[in-house]
PDB file of C-alpha atoms in Angstrom:
ATOM      1  CA  UNK A  31      53.336 238.960 143.274  1.00 77.00           C
ATOM      2  CA  UNK A  32      50.590 237.197 145.726  1.00 77.00           C
ATOM      3  CA  UNK A  33      52.019 234.264 148.032  1.00 71.00           C
ATOM      4  CA  UNK A  34      51.137 231.076 146.119  1.00 68.00           C
ATOM      5  CA  UNK A  35      47.224 229.771 148.102  1.00 64.00           C
ATOM      6  CA  UNK A  36      47.453 227.721 150.547  1.00 61.00           C
ATOM      7  CA  UNK A  37      47.358 224.028 149.789  1.00 61.00           C
ATOM      8  CA  UNK A  38      43.656 222.267 149.804  1.00 67.00           C
ATOM      9  CA  UNK A  39      43.573 220.508 153.151  1.00 65.00           C
ATOM     10  CA  UNK A  40      42.189 217.554 150.856  1.00 73.00           C
ATOM     11  CA  UNK A  41      45.015 217.518 148.612  1.00 74.00           C
ATOM     12  CA  UNK A  42      47.519 217.573 151.971  1.00 75.00           C
ATOM     13  CA  UNK A  43      44.974 214.557 153.308  1.00 85.00           C
ATOM     14  CA  UNK A  44      45.148 212.293 150.706  1.00 86.00           C
ATOM     15  CA  UNK A  45      48.474 210.358 150.484  1.00 85.00           C
ATOM     16  CA  UNK A  46      47.291 210.115 154.407  1.00 88.00           C
ATOM     17  CA  UNK A  47      43.761 208.878 154.001  1.00 91.00           C
ATOM     18  CA  UNK A  48      44.924 206.519 151.424  1.00 93.00           C
ATOM     19  CA  UNK A  49      47.728 204.631 153.791  1.00 94.00           C
ATOM     20  CA  UNK A  50      44.949 205.216 156.967  1.00 95.00           C
ATOM     21  CA  UNK A  51      42.880 202.223 154.318  1.00 96.00           C
ATOM     22  CA  UNK A  52      45.896 200.676 153.158  1.00 95.00           C
ATOM     23  CA  UNK A  53      46.486 199.841 156.349  1.00 96.00           C
ATOM     24  CA  UNK A  54      42.966 198.775 157.910  1.00 96.00           C
ATOM     25  CA  UNK A  55      42.251 196.356 154.719  1.00 96.00           C
ATOM     26  CA  UNK A  56      44.946 194.230 156.330  1.00 96.00           C
ATOM     27  CA  UNK A  57      45.176 191.112 158.209  1.00 96.00           C
ATOM     28  CA  UNK A  58      47.191 192.158 160.849  1.00 96.00           C
ATOM     29  CA  UNK A  59      44.688 195.371 161.491  1.00 96.00           C
ATOM     30  CA  UNK A  60      41.165 192.982 161.257  1.00 96.00           C
ATOM     31  CA  UNK A  61      42.935 190.633 164.147  1.00 95.00           C
ATOM     32  CA  UNK A  62      43.467 194.154 166.800  1.00 95.00           C
ATOM     33  CA  UNK A  63      39.772 195.508 166.034  1.00 96.00           C
ATOM     34  CA  UNK A  64      38.529 192.233 166.617  1.00 95.00           C
ATOM     35  CA  UNK A  65      40.857 192.068 170.172  1.00 95.00           C
ATOM     36  CA  UNK A  66      38.961 195.433 171.012  1.00 95.00           C
ATOM     37  CA  UNK A  67      36.109 194.776 170.177  1.00 95.00           C
ATOM     38  CA  UNK A  68      34.833 192.000 171.788  1.00 94.00           C
ATOM     39  CA  UNK A  69      37.132 193.184 175.387  1.00 93.00           C
ATOM     40  CA  UNK A  70      34.564 196.532 174.866  1.00 92.00           C
ATOM     41  CA  UNK A  71      32.024 194.232 176.266  1.00 91.00           C
ATOM     42  CA  UNK A  72      32.640 195.696 179.624  1.00 92.00           C
ATOM     43  CA  UNK A  73      32.016 199.849 178.908  1.00 91.00           C
ATOM     44  CA  UNK A  74      35.624 200.742 178.596  1.00 93.00           C
ATOM     45  CA  UNK A  75      38.048 202.196 176.096  1.00 94.00           C
ATOM     46  CA  UNK A  76      40.682 199.364 174.476  1.00 95.00           C
ATOM     47  CA  UNK A  77      43.172 199.968 172.590  1.00 95.00           C
ATOM     48  CA  UNK A  78      45.813 198.414 170.400  1.00 96.00           C
ATOM     49  CA  UNK A  79      49.406 199.519 168.560  1.00 96.00           C
ATOM     50  CA  UNK A  80      50.365 198.689 164.661  1.00 96.00           C
ATOM     51  CA  UNK A  81      54.006 197.806 164.004  1.00 96.00           C
ATOM     52  CA  UNK A  82      55.782 197.456 161.039  1.00 95.00           C
ATOM     53  CA  UNK A  83      58.006 194.889 160.446  1.00 93.00           C
ATOM     54  CA  UNK A  84      61.763 194.770 158.736  1.00 91.00           C
ATOM     55  CA  UNK A  85      59.913 194.778 155.948  1.00 92.00           C
ATOM     56  CA  UNK A  86      57.288 196.778 155.589  1.00 92.00           C
ATOM     57  CA  UNK A  87      54.518 194.884 157.355  1.00 94.00           C
ATOM     58  CA  UNK A  88      52.155 194.924 159.544  1.00 95.00           C
ATOM     59  CA  UNK A  89      51.954 192.777 162.396  1.00 94.00           C
ATOM     60  CA  UNK A  90      48.701 191.516 164.558  1.00 89.00           C
ATOM     61  CA  UNK A  91      49.208 193.859 168.016  1.00 90.00           C
ATOM     62  CA  UNK A  92      49.720 190.802 170.809  1.00 79.00           C
ATOM     63  CA  UNK A  93      48.785 192.537 173.417  1.00 88.00           C
ATOM     64  CA  UNK A  94      44.967 194.814 174.068  1.00 93.00           C
ATOM     65  CA  UNK A  95      45.516 197.809 176.620  1.00 90.00           C
ATOM     66  CA  UNK A  96      41.919 198.175 179.157  1.00 88.00           C
ATOM     67  CA  UNK A  97      41.537 201.628 180.722  1.00 85.00           C
ATOM     68  CA  UNK A  98      38.546 203.478 181.244  1.00 83.00           C
ATOM     69  CA  UNK A  99      35.759 204.470 180.492  1.00 81.00           C
ATOM     70  CA  UNK A 100      37.079 208.159 178.598  1.00 79.00           C
ATOM     71  CA  UNK A 101      40.252 206.994 178.240  1.00 79.00           C
ATOM     72  CA  UNK A 102      43.461 203.559 177.507  1.00 84.00           C
ATOM     73  CA  UNK A 103      47.528 204.237 177.425  1.00 83.00           C
ATOM     74  CA  UNK A 104      48.585 202.130 174.456  1.00 88.00           C
ATOM     75  CA  UNK A 105      51.963 200.857 174.298  1.00 88.00           C
ATOM     76  CA  UNK A 106      53.645 201.938 171.793  1.00 90.00           C
ATOM     77  CA  UNK A 107      57.165 201.111 170.568  1.00 91.00           C
ATOM     78  CA  UNK A 108      60.028 202.460 167.372  1.00 91.00           C
ATOM     79  CA  UNK A 109      58.235 200.227 164.981  1.00 93.00           C
ATOM     80  CA  UNK A 110      54.585 201.300 165.483  1.00 95.00           C
ATOM     81  CA  UNK A 111      52.627 203.369 163.538  1.00 96.00           C
ATOM     82  CA  UNK A 112      48.786 203.431 163.744  1.00 97.00           C
ATOM     83  CA  UNK A 113      46.968 202.707 167.172  1.00 96.00           C
ATOM     84  CA  UNK A 114      43.306 201.730 167.650  1.00 97.00           C
ATOM     85  CA  UNK A 115      40.507 202.028 169.747  1.00 96.00           C
ATOM     86  CA  UNK A 116      37.557 201.723 171.520  1.00 95.00           C
ATOM     87  CA  UNK A 117      34.962 204.773 172.569  1.00 94.00           C
ATOM     88  CA  UNK A 118      31.714 202.974 174.731  1.00 92.00           C
ATOM     89  CA  UNK A 119      30.417 206.621 173.805  1.00 89.00           C
ATOM     90  CA  UNK A 120      28.387 205.708 171.485  1.00 84.00           C
ATOM     91  CA  UNK A 121      27.927 209.845 170.502  1.00 85.00           C
ATOM     92  CA  UNK A 122      31.337 210.360 171.192  1.00 89.00           C
ATOM     93  CA  UNK A 123      33.989 210.069 167.741  1.00 93.00           C
ATOM     94  CA  UNK A 124      37.247 211.460 168.409  1.00 96.00           C
ATOM     95  CA  UNK A 125      38.323 213.297 171.218  1.00 94.00           C
ATOM     96  CA  UNK A 126      39.983 216.478 172.383  1.00 95.00           C
ATOM     97  CA  UNK A 127      42.094 214.566 174.131  1.00 94.00           C
ATOM     98  CA  UNK A 128      43.093 211.789 170.939  1.00 96.00           C
ATOM     99  CA  UNK A 129      43.736 214.807 168.921  1.00 97.00           C
ATOM    100  CA  UNK A 130      46.351 216.069 170.910  1.00 96.00           C
ATOM    101  CA  UNK A 131      47.248 212.745 171.846  1.00 95.00           C
ATOM    102  CA  UNK A 132      48.686 211.596 168.338  1.00 96.00           C
ATOM    103  CA  UNK A 133      50.372 214.933 168.119  1.00 97.00           C
ATOM    104  CA  UNK A 134      52.068 215.214 172.168  1.00 95.00           C
ATOM    105  CA  UNK A 135      53.141 210.962 170.843  1.00 95.00           C
ATOM    106  CA  UNK A 136      54.418 212.028 166.951  1.00 95.00           C
ATOM    107  CA  UNK A 137      56.938 214.530 167.945  1.00 95.00           C
ATOM    108  CA  UNK A 138      57.371 213.537 171.660  1.00 91.00           C
ATOM    109  CA  UNK A 139      55.593 217.324 173.144  1.00 91.00           C
ATOM    110  CA  UNK A 140      54.835 217.491 177.025  1.00 86.00           C
ATOM    111  CA  UNK A 141      56.708 214.241 178.637  1.00 82.00           C
ATOM    112  CA  UNK A 142      55.746 211.562 175.202  1.00 91.00           C
ATOM    113  CA  UNK A 143      58.220 209.858 173.899  1.00 91.00           C
ATOM    114  CA  UNK A 144      58.755 210.526 170.612  1.00 93.00           C
ATOM    115  CA  UNK A 145      57.376 207.884 167.886  1.00 94.00           C
ATOM    116  CA  UNK A 146      57.802 209.949 164.454  1.00 94.00           C
ATOM    117  CA  UNK A 147      55.663 206.029 162.520  1.00 95.00           C
ATOM    118  CA  UNK A 148      53.084 206.958 164.766  1.00 96.00           C
ATOM    119  CA  UNK A 149      50.947 208.646 161.927  1.00 96.00           C
ATOM    120  CA  UNK A 150      47.265 206.697 161.687  1.00 97.00           C
ATOM    121  CA  UNK A 151      44.801 206.830 164.742  1.00 98.00           C
ATOM    122  CA  UNK A 152      41.412 204.730 164.189  1.00 98.00           C
ATOM    123  CA  UNK A 153      38.260 205.249 167.104  1.00 97.00           C
ATOM    124  CA  UNK A 154      35.689 202.781 166.799  1.00 96.00           C
ATOM    125  CA  UNK A 155      32.302 204.113 167.879  1.00 95.00           C
ATOM    126  CA  UNK A 156      29.893 202.132 167.422  1.00 91.00           C
ATOM    127  CA  UNK A 157      29.136 200.288 163.856  1.00 92.00           C
ATOM    128  CA  UNK A 158      32.107 203.597 162.761  1.00 95.00           C
ATOM    129  CA  UNK A 159      35.659 203.810 162.549  1.00 97.00           C
ATOM    130  CA  UNK A 160      36.979 206.948 161.969  1.00 98.00           C
ATOM    131  CA  UNK A 161      40.560 208.226 161.412  1.00 98.00           C
ATOM    132  CA  UNK A 162      42.558 210.782 162.993  1.00 98.00           C
ATOM    133  CA  UNK A 163      45.860 210.706 160.985  1.00 98.00           C
ATOM    134  CA  UNK A 164      48.713 213.404 160.507  1.00 96.00           C
ATOM    135  CA  UNK A 165      48.843 215.324 157.781  1.00 95.00           C
ATOM    136  CA  UNK A 166      51.803 218.500 159.104  1.00 94.00           C
ATOM    137  CA  UNK A 167      54.612 218.194 161.319  1.00 94.00           C
ATOM    138  CA  UNK A 168      55.169 220.265 162.257  1.00 94.00           C
ATOM    139  CA  UNK A 169      51.099 222.512 161.952  1.00 95.00           C
ATOM    140  CA  UNK A 170      50.880 219.740 164.585  1.00 96.00           C
ATOM    141  CA  UNK A 171      53.496 221.285 166.285  1.00 95.00           C
ATOM    142  CA  UNK A 172      53.062 225.019 166.076  1.00 96.00           C
ATOM    143  CA  UNK A 173      49.169 223.837 167.479  1.00 96.00           C
ATOM    144  CA  UNK A 174      49.733 222.046 169.964  1.00 95.00           C
ATOM    145  CA  UNK A 175      52.198 225.122 171.126  1.00 94.00           C
ATOM    146  CA  UNK A 176      49.609 227.423 169.613  1.00 96.00           C
ATOM    147  CA  UNK A 177      46.765 226.367 171.537  1.00 96.00           C
ATOM    148  CA  UNK A 178      47.941 223.690 174.444  1.00 95.00           C
ATOM    149  CA  UNK A 179      45.014 221.368 175.615  1.00 94.00           C
ATOM    150  CA  UNK A 180      43.589 222.164 179.016  1.00 92.00           C
ATOM    151  CA  UNK A 181      42.998 220.108 181.519  1.00 86.00           C
ATOM    152  CA  UNK A 182      39.694 220.255 184.076  1.00 80.00           C
ATOM    153  CA  UNK A 183      40.451 216.947 186.564  1.00 75.00           C
ATOM    154  CA  UNK A 184      40.768 213.482 185.148  1.00 74.00           C
ATOM    155  CA  UNK A 185      38.876 214.611 182.008  1.00 76.00           C
ATOM    156  CA  UNK A 186      40.535 213.893 178.979  1.00 81.00           C
ATOM    157  CA  UNK A 187      42.176 216.881 177.896  1.00 88.00           C
ATOM    158  CA  UNK A 188      40.021 219.568 176.186  1.00 93.00           C
ATOM    159  CA  UNK A 189      40.358 222.447 173.715  1.00 96.00           C
ATOM    160  CA  UNK A 190      41.224 226.176 175.317  1.00 95.00           C
ATOM    161  CA  UNK A 191      38.861 228.373 175.100  1.00 95.00           C
ATOM    162  CA  UNK A 192      39.003 229.892 172.047  1.00 95.00           C
ATOM    163  CA  UNK A 193      39.153 226.399 170.424  1.00 96.00           C
ATOM    164  CA  UNK A 194      36.161 224.737 171.894  1.00 95.00           C
ATOM    165  CA  UNK A 195      34.193 227.939 171.743  1.00 96.00           C
ATOM    166  CA  UNK A 196      34.355 227.303 167.822  1.00 96.00           C
ATOM    167  CA  UNK A 197      33.656 223.926 168.251  1.00 96.00           C
ATOM    168  CA  UNK A 198      30.317 224.591 169.818  1.00 95.00           C
ATOM    169  CA  UNK A 199      29.286 226.745 167.323  1.00 95.00           C
ATOM    170  CA  UNK A 200      29.148 223.309 165.175  1.00 95.00           C
ATOM    171  CA  UNK A 201      27.183 222.057 167.787  1.00 92.00           C
ATOM    172  CA  UNK A 202      24.472 224.831 168.517  1.00 90.00           C
ATOM    173  CA  UNK A 203      23.868 223.443 171.867  1.00 84.00           C
ATOM    174  CA  UNK A 204      23.556 219.673 170.738  1.00 86.00           C
ATOM    175  CA  UNK A 205      25.638 217.584 172.810  1.00 77.00           C
ATOM    176  CA  UNK A 206      25.239 213.735 172.681  1.00 82.00           C
ATOM    177  CA  UNK A 207      25.359 213.637 168.606  1.00 90.00           C
ATOM    178  CA  UNK A 208      27.487 212.034 166.679  1.00 91.00           C
ATOM    179  CA  UNK A 209      27.704 213.876 163.352  1.00 93.00           C
ATOM    180  CA  UNK A 210      27.605 217.214 164.836  1.00 95.00           C
ATOM    181  CA  UNK A 211      30.666 215.997 167.501  1.00 95.00           C
ATOM    182  CA  UNK A 212      33.000 214.900 163.861  1.00 95.00           C
ATOM    183  CA  UNK A 213      31.515 218.426 162.151  1.00 96.00           C
ATOM    184  CA  UNK A 214      32.808 220.048 164.517  1.00 96.00           C
ATOM    185  CA  UNK A 215      36.475 218.147 165.011  1.00 97.00           C
ATOM    186  CA  UNK A 216      37.213 218.903 160.532  1.00 97.00           C
ATOM    187  CA  UNK A 217      36.178 222.600 161.279  1.00 97.00           C
ATOM    188  CA  UNK A 218      38.287 223.175 164.454  1.00 97.00           C
ATOM    189  CA  UNK A 219      40.983 220.523 162.656  1.00 97.00           C
ATOM    190  CA  UNK A 220      40.958 222.488 160.077  1.00 95.00           C
ATOM    191  CA  UNK A 221      39.961 226.746 160.573  1.00 96.00           C
ATOM    192  CA  UNK A 222      43.542 226.504 162.982  1.00 96.00           C
ATOM    193  CA  UNK A 223      44.894 224.460 161.020  1.00 94.00           C
ATOM    194  CA  UNK A 224      45.914 221.182 163.295  1.00 96.00           C
ATOM    195  CA  UNK A 225      48.531 219.280 160.764  1.00 95.00           C
ATOM    196  CA  UNK A 226      45.724 217.041 161.596  1.00 97.00           C
ATOM    197  CA  UNK A 227      42.366 215.254 158.682  1.00 97.00           C
ATOM    198  CA  UNK A 228      40.225 213.689 160.674  1.00 97.00           C
ATOM    199  CA  UNK A 229      38.595 210.926 158.817  1.00 97.00           C
ATOM    200  CA  UNK A 230      35.072 208.676 158.285  1.00 97.00           C
ATOM    201  CA  UNK A 231      35.663 204.127 156.830  1.00 97.00           C
ATOM    202  CA  UNK A 232      32.854 204.422 153.695  1.00 96.00           C
ATOM    203  CA  UNK A 233      30.797 201.651 153.535  1.00 94.00           C
ATOM    204  CA  UNK A 234      33.364 200.362 151.061  1.00 95.00           C
ATOM    205  CA  UNK A 235      35.913 200.366 154.079  1.00 94.00           C
ATOM    206  CA  UNK A 236      38.460 203.088 152.305  1.00 96.00           C
ATOM    207  CA  UNK A 237      38.592 206.004 155.141  1.00 97.00           C
ATOM    208  CA  UNK A 238      38.138 209.957 153.003  1.00 96.00           C
ATOM    209  CA  UNK A 239      38.378 212.630 154.545  1.00 96.00           C
ATOM    210  CA  UNK A 240      35.510 214.867 156.967  1.00 94.00           C
TER     211      UNK A 240
END
């Protein structure tokens, strides 16, 4: 008999999307997001980490990490389940660098320390909040091994040419457009079975897969 059809990417992301929504509705998340938004007035990226305590509660972040115009490094530990950072460019949703950072930090690849509880990366872009979530660790590890990032100068890591070309096809020459960039990222994450889903917060504060 033929093999069963692959699981719908939306179905795989459902539990992760609910988890992202649950975290985002905690007081700790609100506190962390306020810290990042206030710090972002300097035009740089800033980030916080959200940990769970022994009772499974999300606790407020204690520090804000400050980076540059296109990057920041978040301080995490074994209790970290999510991070949040801002993008100063109002047209730049989560990037390829954000995708690779989430995978590497979760699994412990490419000299990253493994944080298996870290599955959700929030990205604030102007008035829009996105989330990248891991839906399949095995697929994510396979993706980052097969489609290793390329590094050009001090820029954020980017997709290799095969994935990058498909991303650019969606943009169709229009670079500085938030909606086209989010569509392009969601498209390649699904096409290449990345084990990662891109979510976007709706007007009711719920995160849904793009």
